[in-house]
């Protein structure tokens, strides 16, 4: 006789998502959107560095900190985010991280000095860490092993394309609007992709929280 199942527990008797099912399609699209949103947010200021240098009376090194502050914060916060996911669940950490980070991204264009802009970018990077920290673990726990490589590849492709669009959208927009609106357009795109992730990502079924905190 099978033991009763409890919400949030990892259990081999729960069938994993397989290719061709609605849950599999939702998970695939959700993870693609997550990759696009996170890496688009991460590199959003890179194409604008010359403009930031001129408009905010900053040195090139100070403008470049808007990128390195975000990437550095991600590096520092990936491990804590992974630990939190062991307690609170991969999907919860992933979606809260992405929603919080992309919401902060909408506020980044409001920075009045290069120091404020860098601080907001560091905060955004810290919040972004939760999504790349747990995305692969979520897929490994919830998808059928035979179908896992394809979805992981699509997620990685989303990361790469997101990095490109994060540079491309602001660089195109700054030709017709100022840098704040260019950055806001990029941030709004990332936020929309994150909302799609939140809506589409199926609930976890094969996760058991650990008392690690």
Coordinates of C-alpha atoms in Angstrom, one line a residue:
X1 CA 0.0 0.0 0.0
X2 CA 1.4 3.4 -0.9
X3 CA 2.0 5.9 1.9
X4 CA -0.2 9.0 1.7
X5 CA 1.3 12.0 -0.1
X6 CA 1.8 15.3 1.5
X7 CA 2.0 18.7 -0.2
X8 CA 5.5 19.7 -1.1
X9 CA 7.1 16.3 -0.5
X10 CA 9.4 14.7 -3.0
X11 CA 8.0 11.3 -3.8
X12 CA 8.8 8.8 -6.6
X13 CA 5.1 7.8 -6.8
X14 CA 4.2 11.2 -8.2
X15 CA 4.5 11.0 -12.0
X16 CA 6.9 13.5 -13.4
X17 CA 5.9 15.8 -16.3
X18 CA 6.4 14.2 -19.7
X19 CA 6.7 15.6 -23.2
X20 CA 3.4 16.2 -24.8
X21 CA 1.4 17.0 -21.6
X22 CA 0.0 20.4 -20.9
X23 CA 2.1 20.7 -17.7
X24 CA 5.3 20.0 -19.7
X25 CA 4.5 22.6 -22.3
X26 CA 3.7 25.2 -19.5
X27 CA 7.0 24.4 -17.7
X28 CA 9.0 24.7 -20.9
X29 CA 7.6 28.1 -21.8
X30 CA 7.8 29.3 -18.2
X31 CA 11.5 28.4 -18.0
X32 CA 12.3 30.0 -21.4
X33 CA 10.6 33.2 -20.2
X34 CA 12.5 33.1 -16.9
X35 CA 15.8 32.8 -18.8
X36 CA 14.9 35.7 -21.1
X37 CA 13.8 37.9 -18.2
X38 CA 16.7 37.3 -15.9
X39 CA 19.6 37.7 -18.4
X40 CA 17.9 40.6 -20.2
X41 CA 17.7 42.4 -16.8
X42 CA 21.3 41.5 -15.9
X43 CA 22.8 43.2 -19.0
X44 CA 20.3 46.0 -19.5
X45 CA 22.7 48.9 -18.9
X46 CA 25.7 47.5 -20.9
X47 CA 24.7 49.1 -24.2
X48 CA 24.1 52.4 -22.4
X49 CA 27.5 52.8 -20.7
X50 CA 28.7 55.6 -23.1
X51 CA 25.4 57.4 -22.6
X52 CA 25.5 57.0 -18.8
X53 CA 29.0 58.3 -18.8
X54 CA 28.0 61.5 -20.6
X55 CA 24.6 62.0 -19.0
X56 CA 25.5 61.3 -15.4
X57 CA 28.9 62.9 -15.4
X58 CA 30.5 59.6 -14.5
X59 CA 33.8 58.0 -15.5
X60 CA 33.7 54.9 -17.7
X61 CA 34.7 52.8 -14.7
X62 CA 31.8 54.2 -12.6
X63 CA 29.4 53.5 -15.4
X64 CA 30.7 49.9 -15.8
X65 CA 29.9 49.3 -12.1
X66 CA 26.2 49.2 -13.1
X67 CA 27.1 45.9 -14.7
X68 CA 29.6 44.5 -12.3
X69 CA 27.5 45.4 -9.2
X70 CA 24.7 43.3 -10.6
X71 CA 26.8 40.3 -11.6
X72 CA 28.8 40.5 -8.4
X73 CA 25.6 40.5 -6.3
X74 CA 24.3 37.4 -8.1
X75 CA 27.6 35.6 -7.4
X76 CA 27.4 36.4 -3.7
X77 CA 23.7 35.5 -3.4
X78 CA 23.4 32.3 -5.4
X79 CA 24.3 30.0 -2.5
X80 CA 22.0 31.7 0.0
X81 CA 19.2 31.5 -2.5
X82 CA 19.8 27.8 -3.0
X83 CA 19.7 27.3 0.7
X84 CA 16.4 29.1 0.9
X85 CA 15.0 27.0 -1.8
X86 CA 15.6 23.8 0.3
X87 CA 13.3 25.2 2.9
X88 CA 10.7 27.1 1.0
X89 CA 10.6 25.4 -2.4
X90 CA 12.3 25.9 -5.8
X91 CA 9.2 27.4 -7.5
X92 CA 8.5 29.8 -4.8
X93 CA 12.1 31.1 -4.6
X94 CA 12.3 31.2 -8.4
X95 CA 9.2 33.3 -9.0
X96 CA 9.6 35.6 -6.0
X97 CA 13.2 36.3 -7.0
X98 CA 12.3 37.0 -10.6
X99 CA 9.3 39.2 -9.8
X100 CA 11.2 41.2 -7.1
X101 CA 14.2 41.7 -9.3
X102 CA 12.3 42.8 -12.4
X103 CA 10.1 45.1 -10.3
X104 CA 13.3 46.8 -9.0
X105 CA 14.4 47.0 -12.7
X106 CA 11.5 49.3 -13.4
X107 CA 12.8 51.6 -10.6
X108 CA 16.4 51.6 -11.9
X109 CA 15.8 54.4 -14.5
X110 CA 14.7 56.7 -11.7
X111 CA 18.2 56.8 -10.2
X112 CA 19.5 60.4 -10.1
X113 CA 23.2 59.8 -9.6
X114 CA 25.5 57.1 -10.8
X115 CA 25.8 55.9 -7.2
X116 CA 22.1 55.5 -6.9
X117 CA 22.0 53.7 -10.2
X118 CA 24.7 51.3 -9.1
X119 CA 23.0 50.6 -5.7
X120 CA 19.8 49.8 -7.4
X121 CA 21.6 47.5 -9.8
X122 CA 23.3 45.7 -7.0
X123 CA 20.0 45.2 -5.3
X124 CA 18.5 43.9 -8.5
X125 CA 21.4 41.5 -9.0
X126 CA 21.0 40.2 -5.4
X127 CA 17.3 39.5 -6.1
X128 CA 18.0 38.0 -9.5
X129 CA 20.2 35.3 -7.9
X130 CA 17.2 33.1 -6.9
X131 CA 16.2 32.2 -10.4
X132 CA 19.4 30.8 -11.9
X133 CA 20.2 29.2 -8.5
X134 CA 17.2 26.9 -8.5
X135 CA 15.9 26.7 -12.1
X136 CA 17.9 23.6 -13.0
X137 CA 17.0 21.9 -9.7
X138 CA 13.3 22.6 -10.4
X139 CA 13.5 21.0 -13.8
X140 CA 15.4 18.0 -12.5
X141 CA 12.8 17.3 -9.8
X142 CA 9.7 17.9 -11.8
X143 CA 10.4 16.6 -15.4
X144 CA 10.8 13.1 -16.6
X145 CA 14.4 12.3 -17.0
X146 CA 14.1 11.3 -20.6
X147 CA 12.7 14.8 -21.5
X148 CA 15.0 16.8 -19.2
X149 CA 17.9 17.6 -21.5
X150 CA 15.8 19.3 -24.1
X151 CA 14.1 21.6 -21.6
X152 CA 17.4 22.4 -19.9
X153 CA 18.9 23.2 -23.3
X154 CA 15.9 25.6 -24.0
X155 CA 16.4 27.3 -20.7
X156 CA 20.1 27.8 -21.4
X157 CA 19.2 29.2 -24.8
X158 CA 16.8 31.6 -23.1
X159 CA 19.7 32.8 -21.0
X160 CA 21.8 33.5 -24.0
X161 CA 19.0 35.2 -26.0
X162 CA 18.1 37.2 -22.9
X163 CA 21.6 38.5 -22.7
X164 CA 21.4 39.6 -26.3
X165 CA 18.0 41.3 -25.9
X166 CA 19.1 42.9 -22.7
X167 CA 21.7 44.8 -24.8
X168 CA 19.7 45.1 -28.0
X169 CA 16.5 46.7 -26.7
X170 CA 18.1 49.6 -24.9
X171 CA 20.6 50.3 -27.7
X172 CA 17.7 50.5 -30.2
X173 CA 15.4 52.5 -28.0
X174 CA 18.1 55.1 -27.1
X175 CA 18.2 56.1 -30.7
X176 CA 14.7 57.6 -30.4
X177 CA 14.2 58.2 -26.6
X178 CA 16.5 59.2 -23.7
X179 CA 18.3 56.5 -21.7
X180 CA 15.8 56.4 -18.9
X181 CA 13.0 55.5 -21.3
X182 CA 15.2 53.0 -23.1
X183 CA 16.0 51.3 -19.8
X184 CA 12.4 51.4 -18.7
X185 CA 11.3 49.7 -21.9
X186 CA 13.8 46.9 -21.3
X187 CA 12.7 46.6 -17.7
X188 CA 9.0 46.5 -18.7
X189 CA 9.8 43.7 -21.2
X190 CA 11.6 41.7 -18.5
X191 CA 8.7 42.2 -16.0
X192 CA 6.2 41.0 -18.6
X193 CA 8.3 37.8 -19.2
X194 CA 8.5 37.3 -15.4
X195 CA 4.7 37.5 -15.0
X196 CA 4.4 34.9 -17.8
X197 CA 6.8 32.7 -15.8
X198 CA 4.7 33.1 -12.7
X199 CA 1.4 32.4 -14.4
X200 CA 2.7 29.4 -16.4
X201 CA 5.0 27.5 -14.1
X202 CA 3.2 24.5 -12.8
X203 CA 3.0 23.8 -9.0
X204 CA 5.8 21.6 -7.6
X205 CA 4.9 18.0 -6.9
X206 CA 8.2 16.3 -6.2
X207 CA 9.8 18.5 -3.5
X208 CA 10.3 17.8 0.1
X209 CA 11.5 20.8 2.3
X210 CA 14.6 20.4 4.4
X211 CA 15.1 21.9 7.8
X212 CA 18.3 23.6 6.8
X213 CA 17.5 27.0 8.3

